[in-house]
GROMACS .gro file of C-alpha atoms in nm:
model
  309
    1MET     CA    1   0.000   0.000   0.000
    2LYS     CA    2   0.181   0.313  -0.124
    3SER     CA    3   0.162   0.579   0.148
    4VAL     CA    4   0.277   0.934   0.199
    5VAL     CA    5   0.320   1.005   0.570
    6PHE     CA    6   0.317   1.336   0.757
    7ALA     CA    7   0.486   1.272   1.091
    8TYR     CA    8   0.664   1.438   1.382
    9HIS     CA    9   0.757   1.364   1.742
   10ASN     CA   10   0.756   1.021   1.909
   11MET     CA   11   0.394   0.966   1.809
   12GLY     CA   12   0.504   1.014   1.450
   13LEU     CA   13   0.763   0.742   1.497
   14ALA     CA   14   0.506   0.513   1.658
   15GLY     CA   15   0.292   0.550   1.347
   16LEU     CA   16   0.579   0.498   1.104
   17ARG     CA   17   0.697   0.186   1.282
   18ALA     CA   18   0.346   0.044   1.276
   19LEU     CA   19   0.321   0.107   0.900
   20GLU     CA   20   0.656  -0.067   0.857
   21ARG     CA   21   0.538  -0.367   1.061
   22ALA     CA   22   0.218  -0.389   0.856
   23GLY     CA   23   0.409  -0.394   0.528
   24TYR     CA   24   0.297  -0.055   0.396
   25GLU     CA   25   0.523   0.108   0.138
   26ILE     CA   26   0.626   0.448   0.276
   27ILE     CA   27   0.719   0.638  -0.039
   28CYS     CA   28   0.777   0.978   0.121
   29ILE     CA   29   0.770   1.146   0.463
   30PHE     CA   30   0.692   1.507   0.546
   31SER     CA   31   0.808   1.634   0.885
   32HIS     CA   32   0.923   1.956   1.056
   33GLU     CA   33   1.257   2.116   1.127
   34ASP     CA   34   1.313   2.129   1.503
   35ASP     CA   35   1.248   2.470   1.656
   36PRO     CA   36   1.570   2.596   1.824
   37ASP     CA   37   1.356   2.771   2.087
   38GLU     CA   38   1.172   2.449   2.178
   39ASN     CA   39   1.284   2.183   2.425
   40CYS     CA   40   1.314   1.897   2.174
   41TRP     CA   41   1.307   1.601   2.413
   42PHE     CA   42   1.163   1.366   2.151
   43ASP     CA   43   1.323   1.148   1.882
   44SER     CA   44   1.376   1.248   1.520
   45VAL     CA   45   1.148   1.143   1.235
   46GLN     CA   46   1.403   1.284   0.991
   47ASN     CA   47   1.675   1.053   1.123
   48TRP     CA   48   1.440   0.753   1.105
   49ALA     CA   49   1.367   0.831   0.738
   50VAL     CA   50   1.732   0.884   0.646
   51GLU     CA   51   1.832   0.552   0.807
   52ARG     CA   52   1.582   0.378   0.575
   53SER     CA   53   1.664   0.585   0.264
   54ILE     CA   54   1.308   0.721   0.255
   55PRO     CA   55   1.280   1.072   0.106
   56VAL     CA   56   1.194   1.323   0.378
   57TYR     CA   57   1.099   1.689   0.340
   58CYS     CA   58   1.031   1.967   0.590
   59PRO     CA   59   0.858   2.250   0.404
   60VAL     CA   60   0.732   2.550   0.596
   61ASP     CA   61   0.395   2.521   0.422
   62VAL     CA   62   0.318   2.186   0.259
   63ASN     CA   63  -0.011   2.325   0.125
   64GLN     CA   64   0.166   2.537  -0.137
   65PRO     CA   65   0.092   2.433  -0.499
   66GLU     CA   66   0.445   2.307  -0.566
   67TRP     CA   67   0.424   2.055  -0.281
   68ILE     CA   68   0.071   1.948  -0.368
   69CYS     CA   69   0.193   1.874  -0.722
   70ARG     CA   70   0.487   1.673  -0.592
   71ILE     CA   71   0.262   1.465  -0.367
   72ALA     CA   72   0.017   1.410  -0.653
   73ALA     CA   73   0.302   1.289  -0.875
   74LEU     CA   74   0.381   1.017  -0.619
   75ARG     CA   75   0.027   0.878  -0.661
   76PRO     CA   76  -0.015   0.763  -0.299
   77GLU     CA   77  -0.294   0.516  -0.224
   78MET     CA   78  -0.321   0.642   0.136
   79ILE     CA   79  -0.203   0.940   0.336
   80PHE     CA   80  -0.134   0.930   0.709
   81SER     CA   81  -0.078   1.214   0.955
   82PHE     CA   82   0.088   1.124   1.285
   83TYR     CA   83   0.126   1.437   1.503
   84TYR     CA   84   0.210   1.657   1.206
   85ARG     CA   85   0.167   2.015   1.321
   86ARG     CA   86  -0.012   2.163   1.021
   87MET     CA   87  -0.361   2.111   0.885
   88LEU     CA   88  -0.356   1.954   0.540
   89SER     CA   89  -0.557   2.122   0.266
   90GLU     CA   90  -0.850   1.953   0.098
   91ARG     CA   91  -0.644   1.935  -0.222
   92ILE     CA   92  -0.401   1.704  -0.041
   93LEU     CA   93  -0.671   1.508   0.141
   94ASP     CA   94  -0.847   1.435  -0.190
   95LEU     CA   95  -0.538   1.284  -0.355
   96PRO     CA   96  -0.526   0.926  -0.218
   97PRO     CA   97  -0.803   0.697  -0.350
   98LYS     CA   98  -0.807   0.490  -0.032
   99GLY     CA   99  -0.828   0.783   0.208
  100ALA     CA  100  -0.633   1.017   0.436
  101TYR     CA  101  -0.607   0.934   0.804
  102ASN     CA  102  -0.499   1.114   1.120
  103LEU     CA  103  -0.391   0.980   1.458
  104HIS     CA  104  -0.522   1.194   1.744
  105GLY     CA  105  -0.428   1.175   2.112
  106SER     CA  106  -0.772   1.151   2.268
  107ILE     CA  107  -1.093   0.950   2.249
  108LEU     CA  108  -1.277   1.156   1.992
  109PRO     CA  109  -1.500   1.350   1.984
  110ALA     CA  110  -1.364   1.455   2.326
  111TYR     CA  111  -1.061   1.686   2.325
  112ARG     CA  112  -1.053   1.769   1.958
  113GLY     CA  113  -0.786   2.023   1.867
  114ARG     CA  114  -0.446   2.100   2.012
  115CYS     CA  115  -0.250   1.967   2.312
  116PRO     CA  116  -0.497   1.696   2.424
  117VAL     CA  117  -0.235   1.529   2.647
  118ASN     CA  118  -0.191   1.847   2.851
  119TRP     CA  119  -0.557   1.942   2.856
  120VAL     CA  120  -0.683   1.610   2.993
  121LEU     CA  121  -0.443   1.646   3.287
  122VAL     CA  122  -0.528   2.012   3.344
  123ASN     CA  123  -0.892   1.906   3.365
  124GLY     CA  124  -0.826   1.613   3.598
  125GLU     CA  125  -0.952   1.341   3.363
  126THR     CA  126  -0.907   0.976   3.464
  127LYS     CA  127  -0.905   0.829   3.113
  128THR     CA  128  -0.816   0.926   2.757
  129GLY     CA  129  -0.678   0.737   2.459
  130VAL     CA  130  -0.593   0.752   2.089
  131THR     CA  131  -0.812   0.764   1.780
  132LEU     CA  132  -0.739   0.694   1.414
  133HIS     CA  133  -0.987   0.879   1.195
  134HIS     CA  134  -1.049   0.994   0.839
  135MET     CA  135  -0.923   1.345   0.776
  136VAL     CA  136  -1.173   1.606   0.661
  137LYS     CA  137  -1.162   1.985   0.631
  138LYS     CA  138  -1.269   2.034   0.995
  139ALA     CA  139  -1.009   1.941   1.256
  140ASP     CA  140  -1.046   1.596   1.414
  141ALA     CA  141  -1.402   1.560   1.285
  142GLY     CA  142  -1.382   1.271   1.037
  143ASP     CA  143  -1.521   0.920   1.066
  144ILE     CA  144  -1.346   0.696   1.319
  145VAL     CA  145  -1.150   0.386   1.215
  146GLY     CA  146  -1.051   0.274   1.564
  147GLN     CA  147  -0.976   0.381   1.920
  148ARG     CA  148  -0.767   0.254   2.211
  149PRO     CA  149  -0.840   0.378   2.569
  150VAL     CA  150  -0.570   0.467   2.822
  151SER     CA  151  -0.614   0.509   3.198
  152ILE     CA  152  -0.470   0.818   3.367
  153GLU     CA  153  -0.310   0.773   3.708
  154THR     CA  154  -0.309   1.057   3.960
  155THR     CA  155   0.072   1.069   3.944
  156ASP     CA  156   0.092   1.080   3.564
  157THR     CA  157   0.267   1.380   3.415
  158ALA     CA  158   0.222   1.485   3.053
  159VAL     CA  159   0.533   1.301   2.937
  160ILE     CA  160   0.434   0.981   3.119
  161LEU     CA  161   0.088   0.996   2.967
  162TYR     CA  162   0.232   1.075   2.624
  163ARG     CA  163   0.445   0.759   2.639
  164LYS     CA  164   0.137   0.556   2.731
  165LEU     CA  165  -0.044   0.701   2.432
  166CYS     CA  166   0.244   0.617   2.198
  167ASP     CA  167   0.225   0.255   2.315
  168ALA     CA  168  -0.152   0.255   2.269
  169ALA     CA  169  -0.114   0.404   1.920
  170GLY     CA  170   0.116   0.120   1.818
  171GLU     CA  171  -0.133  -0.137   1.946
  172LEU     CA  172  -0.425   0.033   1.771
  173LEU     CA  173  -0.243   0.060   1.441
  174ASP     CA  174  -0.126  -0.301   1.455
  175GLU     CA  175  -0.495  -0.392   1.483
  176VAL     CA  176  -0.645  -0.169   1.213
  177LEU     CA  177  -0.375  -0.131   0.947
  178PRO     CA  178  -0.417  -0.488   0.813
  179LEU     CA  179  -0.794  -0.430   0.798
  180MET     CA  180  -0.742  -0.103   0.613
  181LYS     CA  181  -0.514  -0.271   0.362
  182ALA     CA  182  -0.783  -0.533   0.301
  183GLY     CA  183  -1.058  -0.273   0.271
  184LYS     CA  184  -1.236  -0.410   0.579
  185ALA     CA  185  -1.174  -0.137   0.838
  186PRO     CA  186  -1.465   0.009   1.036
  187ARG     CA  187  -1.589   0.358   0.955
  188ILE     CA  188  -1.787   0.510   1.241
  189PRO     CA  189  -1.934   0.861   1.200
  190GLN     CA  190  -1.844   1.116   1.468
  191ASP     CA  191  -2.095   1.335   1.643
  192ILE     CA  192  -1.877   1.632   1.732
  193THR     CA  193  -2.166   1.796   1.919
  194LYS     CA  194  -2.102   1.540   2.194
  195GLY     CA  195  -1.736   1.633   2.229
  196ASN     CA  196  -1.530   1.947   2.289
  197TYR     CA  197  -1.254   2.145   2.121
  198TYR     CA  198  -0.940   2.290   2.281
  199GLY     CA  199  -0.682   2.526   2.138
  200GLY     CA  200  -0.307   2.536   2.185
  201ARG     CA  201  -0.137   2.625   2.511
  202LYS     CA  202   0.120   2.899   2.571
  203PRO     CA  203   0.381   2.920   2.851
  204GLU     CA  204   0.173   3.195   3.015
  205ASP     CA  205  -0.111   2.943   3.054
  206GLY     CA  206   0.102   2.775   3.322
  207ARG     CA  207   0.049   3.057   3.573
  208ILE     CA  208  -0.101   2.938   3.903
  209ASP     CA  209  -0.388   3.118   4.070
  210TRP     CA  210  -0.363   3.027   4.439
  211ARG     CA  211  -0.735   3.089   4.478
  212TRP     CA  212  -0.788   2.763   4.291
  213SER     CA  213  -0.829   2.435   4.482
  214SER     CA  214  -0.517   2.233   4.559
  215GLU     CA  215  -0.645   1.963   4.322
  216ARG     CA  216  -0.671   2.206   4.032
  217ILE     CA  217  -0.325   2.349   4.102
  218TYR     CA  218  -0.171   2.002   4.128
  219ASN     CA  219  -0.330   1.901   3.797
  220LEU     CA  220  -0.182   2.207   3.627
  221ILE     CA  221   0.163   2.134   3.770
  222ARG     CA  222   0.169   1.776   3.642
  223ALA     CA  223   0.020   1.879   3.308
  224VAL     CA  224   0.300   2.123   3.223
  225THR     CA  225   0.603   2.004   3.421
  226ALA     CA  226   0.927   1.923   3.236
  227PRO     CA  227   0.981   1.879   2.948
  228TYR     CA  228   0.695   2.128   2.907
  229PRO     CA  229   0.735   2.498   3.009
  230GLY     CA  230   0.622   2.450   3.370
  231ALA     CA  231   0.368   2.591   3.616
  232PHE     CA  232   0.470   2.913   3.788
  233CYS     CA  233   0.373   3.197   4.016
  234LEU     CA  234   0.540   3.516   4.132
  235LEU     CA  235   0.747   3.592   4.441
  236PRO     CA  236   0.697   3.924   4.624
  237ASN     CA  237   1.001   4.066   4.440
  238GLY     CA  238   0.846   3.980   4.102
  239SER     CA  239   1.071   3.682   4.025
  240LYS     CA  240   0.909   3.373   3.879
  241LEU     CA  241   0.884   3.064   4.095
  242PHE     CA  242   0.854   2.755   3.874
  243ILE     CA  243   0.705   2.452   4.047
  244TRP     CA  244   0.836   2.140   3.875
  245TRP     CA  245   0.684   1.902   4.124
  246ALA     CA  246   0.448   1.922   4.420
  247THR     CA  247   0.173   1.723   4.586
  248GLN     CA  248  -0.150   1.798   4.762
  249SER     CA  249  -0.090   1.814   5.137
  250GLU     CA  250  -0.204   1.502   5.319
  251GLN     CA  251  -0.313   1.699   5.626
  252GLU     CA  252  -0.590   1.912   5.481
  253ALA     CA  253  -0.707   2.036   5.822
  254GLU     CA  254  -0.374   2.200   5.901
  255ASP     CA  255  -0.386   2.580   5.917
  256VAL     CA  256  -0.126   2.720   5.678
  257GLY     CA  257  -0.274   3.066   5.644
  258ASN     CA  258  -0.601   3.235   5.575
  259THR     CA  259  -0.493   3.385   5.242
  260PRO     CA  260  -0.431   3.180   4.926
  261GLY     CA  261  -0.060   3.194   4.843
  262ASP     CA  262   0.059   3.209   5.206
  263VAL     CA  263   0.367   2.991   5.269
  264GLN     CA  264   0.453   2.804   5.589
  265VAL     CA  265   0.748   2.578   5.669
  266GLU     CA  266   0.704   2.308   5.931
  267GLU     CA  267   0.823   1.954   5.995
  268LYS     CA  268   1.051   1.972   5.691
  269ARG     CA  269   0.763   2.060   5.463
  270VAL     CA  270   0.693   2.371   5.258
  271LEU     CA  271   0.317   2.422   5.228
  272VAL     CA  272   0.126   2.683   5.029
  273GLN     CA  273  -0.234   2.770   5.103
  274ALA     CA  274  -0.471   2.723   4.810
  275GLY     CA  275  -0.832   2.834   4.782
  276GLN     CA  276  -0.921   2.491   4.915
  277GLY     CA  277  -0.652   2.266   5.058
  278LYS     CA  278  -0.276   2.308   5.037
  279ILE     CA  279   0.014   2.232   4.804
  280ARG     CA  280   0.342   2.084   4.927
  281LEU     CA  281   0.640   2.212   4.724
  282LEU     CA  282   0.900   1.948   4.635
  283ASP     CA  283   1.097   2.076   4.335
  284VAL     CA  284   1.111   2.444   4.240
  285GLU     CA  285   1.322   2.684   4.037
  286ILE     CA  286   1.394   3.049   4.113
  287ASP     CA  287   1.621   3.263   3.894
  288ASP     CA  288   1.750   2.953   3.709
  289LYS     CA  289   1.833   2.774   4.034
  290ARG     CA  290   1.660   2.440   4.106
  291MET     CA  291   1.593   2.356   4.470
  292THR     CA  292   1.471   2.039   4.637
  293GLY     CA  293   1.497   1.885   4.983
  294ASP     CA  294   1.676   2.074   5.258
  295GLU     CA  295   1.781   2.358   5.027
  296LEU     CA  296   1.419   2.428   4.932
  297ILE     CA  297   1.310   2.414   5.297
  298GLN     CA  298   1.586   2.649   5.410
  299TYR     CA  299   1.507   2.900   5.133
  300PHE     CA  300   1.147   2.942   5.250
  301LYS     CA  301   1.234   2.913   5.620
  302ASP     CA  302   1.455   3.220   5.578
  303ARG     CA  303   1.153   3.397   5.429
  304GLU     CA  304   0.885   3.295   5.678
  305GLY     CA  305   0.552   3.460   5.604
  306MET     CA  306   0.615   3.496   5.231
  307SER     CA  307   0.306   3.509   5.014
  308LEU     CA  308   0.304   3.391   4.653
  309SER     CA  309   0.100   3.556   4.382
   0.00000   0.00000   0.00000
């Protein structure tokens, strides 16, 4: 099955490897150049393609006429998109006679759009998954080929959950790719009115509001901790305090302060009052300096009564 693949990130590699296992002929790969301003913690689709002598291109805009003509000249039977960061035009989607398919990191129609891994954690979900679906003009709205659920643990961070989803994607594709090749794959219409859509996230979206509940703050912290930009608040002097890891305090009845953001150090713990409950700081960064353990405790002990904003 001759296929043109649009792929990036580890999910892109999960998809490519599944196509390889299923015996699909990958005739060309489109990917992205790594952004020098981004923390590129993931593996390289470009390197994977070069190792297999598969042509790989990274155009800024693949929807330009010259690229559409080049893809058309390849006469692909199928097109796949695995975490490619650009929407593909209808002119591209209409090229393959056996369809164009996208792998999305949620159980559609829930969490259509951008950054589903981060959003499900921000919102405290307990389950998510991956979906392979037909690509149409509207984002993540096409008929569903297959889905694989994934449970979310309370200690999962975005990168842990992302790895789970990559594994689930491989399992899903191993199941449906042979059916697709044989023309026997399911095609289940989506009802997007029963789902929701989320946009992209910016570093500023990681700012903590201490009036929130401790549960909501904890969910934000684990949703954007490294390798993502991180959750943060401000110190009284205006410096940013990044919280790379924290937990909800086990002793909810303990009086840490009447005002959200108040800090108290006791029994080798640094606690911050939230709107409801408390957050225990475990790994923070201030002015490019990471602090954990005794160093973190001493920093806040020397500043007893500090209030975060």
